[in-house]
One Martini backbone bead per residue (centre of mass of N, CA, C, O) as a GRO file, in nm:
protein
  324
    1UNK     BB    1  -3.815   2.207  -2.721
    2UNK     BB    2  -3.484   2.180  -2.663
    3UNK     BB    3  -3.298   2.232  -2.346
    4UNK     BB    4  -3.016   2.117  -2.157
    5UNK     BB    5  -3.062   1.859  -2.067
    6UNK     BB    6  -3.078   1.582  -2.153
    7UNK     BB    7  -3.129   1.329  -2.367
    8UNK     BB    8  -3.321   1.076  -2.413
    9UNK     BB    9  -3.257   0.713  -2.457
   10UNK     BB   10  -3.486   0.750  -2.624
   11UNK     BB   11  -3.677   1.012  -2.770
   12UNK     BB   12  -3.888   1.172  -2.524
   13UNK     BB   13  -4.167   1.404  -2.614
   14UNK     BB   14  -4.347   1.712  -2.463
   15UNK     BB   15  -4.525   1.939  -2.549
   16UNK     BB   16  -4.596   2.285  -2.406
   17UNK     BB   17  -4.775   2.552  -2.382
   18UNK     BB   18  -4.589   2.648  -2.180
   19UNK     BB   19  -4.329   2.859  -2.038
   20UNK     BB   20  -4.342   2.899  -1.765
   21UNK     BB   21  -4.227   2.566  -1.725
   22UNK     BB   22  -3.933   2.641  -1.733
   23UNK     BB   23  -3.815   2.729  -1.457
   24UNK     BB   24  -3.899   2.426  -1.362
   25UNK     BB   25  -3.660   2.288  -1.540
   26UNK     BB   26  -3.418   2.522  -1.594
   27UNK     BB   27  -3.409   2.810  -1.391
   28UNK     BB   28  -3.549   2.979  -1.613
   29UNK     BB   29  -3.700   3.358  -1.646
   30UNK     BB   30  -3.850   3.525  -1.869
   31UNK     BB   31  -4.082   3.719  -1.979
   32UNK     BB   32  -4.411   3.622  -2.037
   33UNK     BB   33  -4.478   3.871  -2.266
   34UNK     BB   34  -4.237   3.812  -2.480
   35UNK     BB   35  -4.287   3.518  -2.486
   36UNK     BB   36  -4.558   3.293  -2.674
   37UNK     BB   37  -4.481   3.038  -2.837
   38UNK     BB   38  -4.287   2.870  -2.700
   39UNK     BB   39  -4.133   2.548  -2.586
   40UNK     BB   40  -4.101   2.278  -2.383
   41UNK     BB   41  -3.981   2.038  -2.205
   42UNK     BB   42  -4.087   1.666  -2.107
   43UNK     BB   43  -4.070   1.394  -1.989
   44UNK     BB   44  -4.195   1.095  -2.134
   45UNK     BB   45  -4.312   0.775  -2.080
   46UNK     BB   46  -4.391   0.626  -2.350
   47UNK     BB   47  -4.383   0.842  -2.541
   48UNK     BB   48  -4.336   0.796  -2.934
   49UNK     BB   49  -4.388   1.050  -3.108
   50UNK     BB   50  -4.087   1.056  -3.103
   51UNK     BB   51  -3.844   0.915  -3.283
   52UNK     BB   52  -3.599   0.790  -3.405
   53UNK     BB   53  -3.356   1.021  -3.660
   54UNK     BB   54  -3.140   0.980  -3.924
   55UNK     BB   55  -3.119   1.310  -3.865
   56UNK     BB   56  -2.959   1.632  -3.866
   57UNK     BB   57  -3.076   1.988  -3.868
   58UNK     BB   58  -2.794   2.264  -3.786
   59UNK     BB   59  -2.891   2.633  -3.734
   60UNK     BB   60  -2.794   2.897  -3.684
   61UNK     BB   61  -2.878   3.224  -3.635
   62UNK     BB   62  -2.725   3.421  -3.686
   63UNK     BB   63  -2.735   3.501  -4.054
   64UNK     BB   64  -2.936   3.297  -4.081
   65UNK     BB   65  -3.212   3.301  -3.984
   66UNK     BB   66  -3.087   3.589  -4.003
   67UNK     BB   67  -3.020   3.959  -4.052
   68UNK     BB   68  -2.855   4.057  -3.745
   69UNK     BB   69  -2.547   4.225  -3.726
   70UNK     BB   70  -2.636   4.516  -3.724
   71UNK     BB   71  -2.834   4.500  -3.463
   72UNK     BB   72  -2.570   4.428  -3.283
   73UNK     BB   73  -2.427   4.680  -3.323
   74UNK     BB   74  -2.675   4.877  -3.247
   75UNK     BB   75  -2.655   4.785  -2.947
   76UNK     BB   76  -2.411   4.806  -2.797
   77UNK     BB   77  -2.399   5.121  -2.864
   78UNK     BB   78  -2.603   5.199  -2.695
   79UNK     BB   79  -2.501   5.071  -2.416
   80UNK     BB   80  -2.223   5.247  -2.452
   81UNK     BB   81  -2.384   5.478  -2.378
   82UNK     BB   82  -2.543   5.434  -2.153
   83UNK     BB   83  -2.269   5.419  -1.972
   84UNK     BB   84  -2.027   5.595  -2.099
   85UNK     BB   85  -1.881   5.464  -2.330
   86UNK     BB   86  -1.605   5.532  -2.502
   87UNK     BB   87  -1.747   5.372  -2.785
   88UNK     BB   88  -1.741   5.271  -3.134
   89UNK     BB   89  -1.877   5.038  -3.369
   90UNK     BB   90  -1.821   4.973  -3.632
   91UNK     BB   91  -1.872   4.784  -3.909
   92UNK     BB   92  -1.567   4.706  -4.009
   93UNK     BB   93  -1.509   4.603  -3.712
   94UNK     BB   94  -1.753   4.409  -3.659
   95UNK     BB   95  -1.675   4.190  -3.898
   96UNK     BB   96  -1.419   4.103  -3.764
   97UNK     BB   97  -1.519   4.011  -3.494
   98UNK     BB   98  -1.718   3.819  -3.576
   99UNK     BB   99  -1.497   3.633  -3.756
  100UNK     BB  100  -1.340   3.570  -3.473
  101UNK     BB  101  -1.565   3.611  -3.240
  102UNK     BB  102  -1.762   3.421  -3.012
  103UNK     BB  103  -1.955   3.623  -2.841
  104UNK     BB  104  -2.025   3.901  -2.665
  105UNK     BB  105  -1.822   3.890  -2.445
  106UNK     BB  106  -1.553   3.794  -2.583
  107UNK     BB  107  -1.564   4.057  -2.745
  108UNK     BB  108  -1.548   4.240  -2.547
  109UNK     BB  109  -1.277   4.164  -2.395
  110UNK     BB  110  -1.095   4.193  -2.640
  111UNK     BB  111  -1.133   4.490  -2.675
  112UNK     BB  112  -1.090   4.598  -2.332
  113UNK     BB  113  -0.840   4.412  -2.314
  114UNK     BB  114  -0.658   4.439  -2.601
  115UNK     BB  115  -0.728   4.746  -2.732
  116UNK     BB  116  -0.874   5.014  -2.537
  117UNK     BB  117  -0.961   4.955  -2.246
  118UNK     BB  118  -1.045   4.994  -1.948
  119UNK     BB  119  -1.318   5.194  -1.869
  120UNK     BB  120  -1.453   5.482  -1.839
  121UNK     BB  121  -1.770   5.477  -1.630
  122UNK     BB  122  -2.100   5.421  -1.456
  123UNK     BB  123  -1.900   5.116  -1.378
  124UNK     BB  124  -1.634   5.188  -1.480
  125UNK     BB  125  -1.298   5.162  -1.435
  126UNK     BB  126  -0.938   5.107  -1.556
  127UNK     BB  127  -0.862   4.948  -1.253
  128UNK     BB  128  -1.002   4.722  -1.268
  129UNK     BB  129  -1.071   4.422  -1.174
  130UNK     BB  130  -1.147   4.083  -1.250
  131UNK     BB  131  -1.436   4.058  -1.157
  132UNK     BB  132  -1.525   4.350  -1.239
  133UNK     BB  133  -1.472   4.302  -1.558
  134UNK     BB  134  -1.709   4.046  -1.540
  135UNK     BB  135  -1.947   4.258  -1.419
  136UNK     BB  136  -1.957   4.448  -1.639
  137UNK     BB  137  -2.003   4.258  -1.900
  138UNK     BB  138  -2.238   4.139  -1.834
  139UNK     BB  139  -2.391   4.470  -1.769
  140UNK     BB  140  -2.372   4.501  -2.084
  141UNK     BB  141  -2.490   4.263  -2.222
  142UNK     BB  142  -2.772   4.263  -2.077
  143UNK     BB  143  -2.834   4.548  -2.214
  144UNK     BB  144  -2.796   4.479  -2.516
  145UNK     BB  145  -2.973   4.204  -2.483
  146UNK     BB  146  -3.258   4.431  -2.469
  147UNK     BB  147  -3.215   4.612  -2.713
  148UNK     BB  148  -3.214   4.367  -2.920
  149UNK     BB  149  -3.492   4.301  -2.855
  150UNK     BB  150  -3.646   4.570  -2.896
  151UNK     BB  151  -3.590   4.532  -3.225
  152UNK     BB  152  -3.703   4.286  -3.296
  153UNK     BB  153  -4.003   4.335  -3.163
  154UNK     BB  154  -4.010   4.600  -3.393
  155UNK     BB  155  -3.980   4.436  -3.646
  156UNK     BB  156  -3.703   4.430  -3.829
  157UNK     BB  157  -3.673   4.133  -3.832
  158UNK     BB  158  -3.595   3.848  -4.067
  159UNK     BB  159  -3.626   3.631  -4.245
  160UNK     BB  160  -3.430   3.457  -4.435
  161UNK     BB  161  -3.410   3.321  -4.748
  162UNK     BB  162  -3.570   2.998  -4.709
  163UNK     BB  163  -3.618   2.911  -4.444
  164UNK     BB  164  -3.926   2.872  -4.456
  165UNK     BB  165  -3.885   2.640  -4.669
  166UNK     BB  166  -3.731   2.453  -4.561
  167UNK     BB  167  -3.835   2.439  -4.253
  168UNK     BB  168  -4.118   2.256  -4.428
  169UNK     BB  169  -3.969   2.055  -4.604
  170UNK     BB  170  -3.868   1.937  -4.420
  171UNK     BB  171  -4.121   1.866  -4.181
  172UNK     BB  172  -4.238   1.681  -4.427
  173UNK     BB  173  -4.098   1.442  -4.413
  174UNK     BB  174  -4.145   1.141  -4.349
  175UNK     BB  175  -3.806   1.117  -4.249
  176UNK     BB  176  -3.748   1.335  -4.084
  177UNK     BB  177  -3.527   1.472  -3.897
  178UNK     BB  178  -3.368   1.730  -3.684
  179UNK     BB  179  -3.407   2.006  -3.558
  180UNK     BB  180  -3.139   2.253  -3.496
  181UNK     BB  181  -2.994   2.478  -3.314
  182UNK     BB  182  -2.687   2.657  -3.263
  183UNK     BB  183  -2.596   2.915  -3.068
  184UNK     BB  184  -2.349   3.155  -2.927
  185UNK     BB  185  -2.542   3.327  -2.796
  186UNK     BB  186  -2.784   3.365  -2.562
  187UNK     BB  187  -3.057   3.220  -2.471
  188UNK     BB  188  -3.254   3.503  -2.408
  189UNK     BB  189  -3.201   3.562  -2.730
  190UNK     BB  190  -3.265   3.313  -2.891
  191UNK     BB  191  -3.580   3.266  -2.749
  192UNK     BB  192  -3.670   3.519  -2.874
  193UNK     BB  193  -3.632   3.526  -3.169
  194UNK     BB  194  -3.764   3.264  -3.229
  195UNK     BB  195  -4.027   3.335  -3.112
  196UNK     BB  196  -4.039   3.608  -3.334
  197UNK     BB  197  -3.998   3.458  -3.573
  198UNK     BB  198  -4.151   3.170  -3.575
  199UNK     BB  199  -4.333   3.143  -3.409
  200UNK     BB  200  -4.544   3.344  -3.537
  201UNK     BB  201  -4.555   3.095  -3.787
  202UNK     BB  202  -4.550   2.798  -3.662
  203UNK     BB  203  -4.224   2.687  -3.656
  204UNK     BB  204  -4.100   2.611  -3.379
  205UNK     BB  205  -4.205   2.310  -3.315
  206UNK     BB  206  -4.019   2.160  -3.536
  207UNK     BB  207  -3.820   2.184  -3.300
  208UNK     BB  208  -3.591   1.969  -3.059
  209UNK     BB  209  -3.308   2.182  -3.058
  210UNK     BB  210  -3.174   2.445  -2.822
  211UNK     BB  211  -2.900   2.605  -2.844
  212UNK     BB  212  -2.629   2.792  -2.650
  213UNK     BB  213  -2.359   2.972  -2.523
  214UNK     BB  214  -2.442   2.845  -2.235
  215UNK     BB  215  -2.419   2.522  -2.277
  216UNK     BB  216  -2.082   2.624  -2.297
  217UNK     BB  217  -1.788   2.677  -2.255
  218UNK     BB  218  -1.728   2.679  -2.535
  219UNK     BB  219  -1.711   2.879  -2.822
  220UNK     BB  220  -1.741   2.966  -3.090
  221UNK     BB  221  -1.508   2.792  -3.304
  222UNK     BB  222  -1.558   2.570  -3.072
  223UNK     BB  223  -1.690   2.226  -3.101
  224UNK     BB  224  -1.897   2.203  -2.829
  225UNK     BB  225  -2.226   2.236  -2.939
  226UNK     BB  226  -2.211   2.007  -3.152
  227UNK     BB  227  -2.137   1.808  -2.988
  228UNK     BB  228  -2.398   1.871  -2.781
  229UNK     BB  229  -2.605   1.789  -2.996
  230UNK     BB  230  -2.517   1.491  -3.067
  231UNK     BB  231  -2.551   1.375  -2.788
  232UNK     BB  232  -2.848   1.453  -2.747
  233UNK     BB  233  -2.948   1.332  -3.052
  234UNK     BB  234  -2.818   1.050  -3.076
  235UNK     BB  235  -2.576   1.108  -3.287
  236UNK     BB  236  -2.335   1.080  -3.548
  237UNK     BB  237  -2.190   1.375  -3.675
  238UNK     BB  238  -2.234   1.280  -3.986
  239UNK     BB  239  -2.586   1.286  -3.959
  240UNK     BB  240  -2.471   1.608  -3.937
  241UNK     BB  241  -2.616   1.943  -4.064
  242UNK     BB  242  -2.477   2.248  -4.114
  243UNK     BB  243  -2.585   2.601  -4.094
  244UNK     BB  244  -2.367   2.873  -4.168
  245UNK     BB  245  -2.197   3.243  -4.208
  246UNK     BB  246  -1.894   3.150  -4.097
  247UNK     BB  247  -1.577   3.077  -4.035
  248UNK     BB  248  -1.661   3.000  -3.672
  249UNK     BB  249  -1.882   2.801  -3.760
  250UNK     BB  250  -1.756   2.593  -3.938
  251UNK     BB  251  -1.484   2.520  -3.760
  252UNK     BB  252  -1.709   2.425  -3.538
  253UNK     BB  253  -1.822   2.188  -3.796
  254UNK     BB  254  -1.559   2.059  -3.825
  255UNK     BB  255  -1.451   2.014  -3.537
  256UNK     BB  256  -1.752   1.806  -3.494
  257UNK     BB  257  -1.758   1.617  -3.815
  258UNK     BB  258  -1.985   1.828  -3.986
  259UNK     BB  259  -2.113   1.905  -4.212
  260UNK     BB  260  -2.150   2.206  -4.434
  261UNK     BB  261  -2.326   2.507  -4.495
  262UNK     BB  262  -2.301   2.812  -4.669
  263UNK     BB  263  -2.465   3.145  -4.582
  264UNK     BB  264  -2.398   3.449  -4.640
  265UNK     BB  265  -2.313   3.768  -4.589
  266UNK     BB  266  -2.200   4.125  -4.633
  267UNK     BB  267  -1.933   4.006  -4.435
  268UNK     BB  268  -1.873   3.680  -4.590
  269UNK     BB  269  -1.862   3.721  -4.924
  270UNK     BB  270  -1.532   3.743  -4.913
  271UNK     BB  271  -1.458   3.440  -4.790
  272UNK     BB  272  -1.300   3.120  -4.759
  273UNK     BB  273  -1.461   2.813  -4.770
  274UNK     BB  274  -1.292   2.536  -4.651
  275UNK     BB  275  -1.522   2.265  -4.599
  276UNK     BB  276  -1.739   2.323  -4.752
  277UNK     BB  277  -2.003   2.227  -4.944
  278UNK     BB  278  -2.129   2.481  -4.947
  279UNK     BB  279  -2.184   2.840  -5.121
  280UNK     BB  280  -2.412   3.078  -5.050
  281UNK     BB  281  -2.628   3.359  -5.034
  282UNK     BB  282  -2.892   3.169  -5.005
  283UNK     BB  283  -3.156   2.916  -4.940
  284UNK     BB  284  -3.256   2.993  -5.283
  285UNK     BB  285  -2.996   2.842  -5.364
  286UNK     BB  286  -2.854   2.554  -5.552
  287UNK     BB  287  -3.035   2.356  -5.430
  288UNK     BB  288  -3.197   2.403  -5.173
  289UNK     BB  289  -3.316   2.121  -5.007
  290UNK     BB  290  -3.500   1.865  -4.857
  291UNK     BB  291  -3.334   1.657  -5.035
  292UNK     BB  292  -3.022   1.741  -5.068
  293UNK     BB  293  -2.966   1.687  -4.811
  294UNK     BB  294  -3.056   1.438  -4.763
  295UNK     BB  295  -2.786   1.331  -4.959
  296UNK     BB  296  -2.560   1.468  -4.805
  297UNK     BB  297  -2.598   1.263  -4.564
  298UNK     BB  298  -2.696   0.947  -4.695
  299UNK     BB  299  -2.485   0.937  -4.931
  300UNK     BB  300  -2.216   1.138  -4.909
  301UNK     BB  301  -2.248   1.434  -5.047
  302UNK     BB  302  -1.958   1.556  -5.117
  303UNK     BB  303  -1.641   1.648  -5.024
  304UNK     BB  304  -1.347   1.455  -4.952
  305UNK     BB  305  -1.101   1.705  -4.946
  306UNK     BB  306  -1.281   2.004  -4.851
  307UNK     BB  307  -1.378   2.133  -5.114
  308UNK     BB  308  -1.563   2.368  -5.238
  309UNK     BB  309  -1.888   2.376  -5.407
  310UNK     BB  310  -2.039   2.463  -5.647
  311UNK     BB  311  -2.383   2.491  -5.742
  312UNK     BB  312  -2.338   2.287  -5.983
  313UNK     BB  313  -2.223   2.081  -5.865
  314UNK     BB  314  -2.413   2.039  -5.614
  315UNK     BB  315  -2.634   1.940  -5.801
  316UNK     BB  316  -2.526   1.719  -5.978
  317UNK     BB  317  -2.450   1.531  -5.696
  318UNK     BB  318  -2.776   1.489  -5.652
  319UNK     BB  319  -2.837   1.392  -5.931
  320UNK     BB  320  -2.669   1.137  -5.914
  321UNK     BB  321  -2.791   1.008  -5.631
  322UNK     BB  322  -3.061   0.973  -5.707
  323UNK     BB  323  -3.007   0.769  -5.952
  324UNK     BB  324  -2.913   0.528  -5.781
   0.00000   0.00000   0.00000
């Protein structure tokens, strides 16, 4: 998979059996032991075995490919215990925080920035500067991605229904997509799961690009991701369909002007997600096949002014698309 520099144009790619090389591409070096499956990326000249795609579907990971915002927020608490930082996340504020706030640093900034303030604990008092509680949220921050890491190891975490009939069945389209990631979270929080996730059933070769929150100045809401995924893919954002599953990743695939489609968790499935083309409960309702997306992309199947459609209306429209 690709993450990193740019892509180039044509994009020409060789995935490599070794994860350790990417090191020496990227300057990440994640633990050789716990990433198993990863491939990372190398130009190769003359190589045309991947050629240019005339559409890519762009997964969030966090909510879609898994059911995981549960496991981040008993992540967190753990990590606040673990430093004696009196604060503990209810279920109820944090499905608030993560509908609001993208990325696990923005969220700690704003709540012990403008809700708690700055705690006393094992590593910080409440006069720190500016400096001091960028050091403080970084060192919570790498702490609770481990904790959550080791969450994920242990089994716990899953594929959410559908995802992997999807993305064996894009996969297989003669005129396949490109797959691609698009994460909040962090570099080596995503390369994990994903490794965990995928790897495992290997599912992972099959994507082409994988960005994170730490690959661009502004996280979602702001689509400055989706924007640098069509950049790296070298397609024009129509031809870009994102699947997310909150209000603030909507926000940022409609800001990077890319049709949306939501598969709900139940911390978001009562609220509007209005300029979304679909809205489900997972991936293996409504009618969302590898045929219906790519209806909806080349043929621009889907709402010209912004309504939500429900599963049968957008059923009946891949049917009426596909029959032209």
């Amino acid at each position: 998979f690709l993450h990193g520099p740019p892509l180039p144009t044509p994009p020409m790619l060789r995935f490599l059996g070794a994860f350790v090389a990417l090191s020496a591409v990227h300057a990440f070096s994640p633990r050789p032991a716990t990433i198993r499956h990863a491939r990372t990326w190398l130009e190769a000249q003359g190589d045309s075995s991947l050629s240019a795609r005339p559409w890519a579907l762009i997964f969030d990971c966090d909510g879609v490919l898994l059911e995981s915002e549960g496991l981040h927020r008993m992540a967190y608490n753990k990590a606040f215990q673990h430093y004696g930082i009196d604060a503990e996340w209810t279920e109820e504020y944090y499905d608030d925080l993560q509908n609001r706030i993208g990325g696990g640093i923005p969220k700690m900034r704003h709540y012990f920035g403008e809700v708690a303030g700055w705690p006393q604990s094992s590593i910080s008092t409440p006069g720190i500067n500016a400096e001091e509680q960028e050091a403080f949220l970084n060192t919570v921050q790498d702490t609770k991605t481990q904790m959550y890491k080791d969450f994920v190891a242990g089994g716990v975490a899953e594929l959410r229904p559908g995802v992997r009939r999807l993305i064996e069945e894009v996969a297989a389209l003669p005129d396949r997509p490109y797959l691609a990631v698009c994460s909040a979270s962090t570099k080596s929080s995503c390369l994990f799961v994903l490794d965990n996730l995928l790897g495992r059933d290997d599912l992972l070769p099959h994507f082409d690009l994988i960005l994170a929150g730490d690959d661009v100045q502004h996280r979602k809401p702001a689509p400055d991701i989706y924007k640098l995924a069509a950049e790296r893919l070298n397609l024009t954002p129509d031809k870009c369909l994102v699947v997310e599953d909150s209000l603030i990743g909507l926000e940022a695939a409609l800001g990077a002007d890319m049709k949306c489609i939501i598969t709900t968790t139940p911390s978001t499935r009562s609220q509007a997600f209005t300029g979304a083309s679909l809205v489900v409960d997972d991936l293996d309702q409504g009618g969302v096949t590898s045929a219906s997306l790519k209806s909806v992309v080349q043929r621009e199947v889907g709402p010209g002014d912004g309504a939500v459609l429900d599963t049968n209306a957008f059923s009946q429209l891949v049917q009426m698309s596909n029959e032209l």
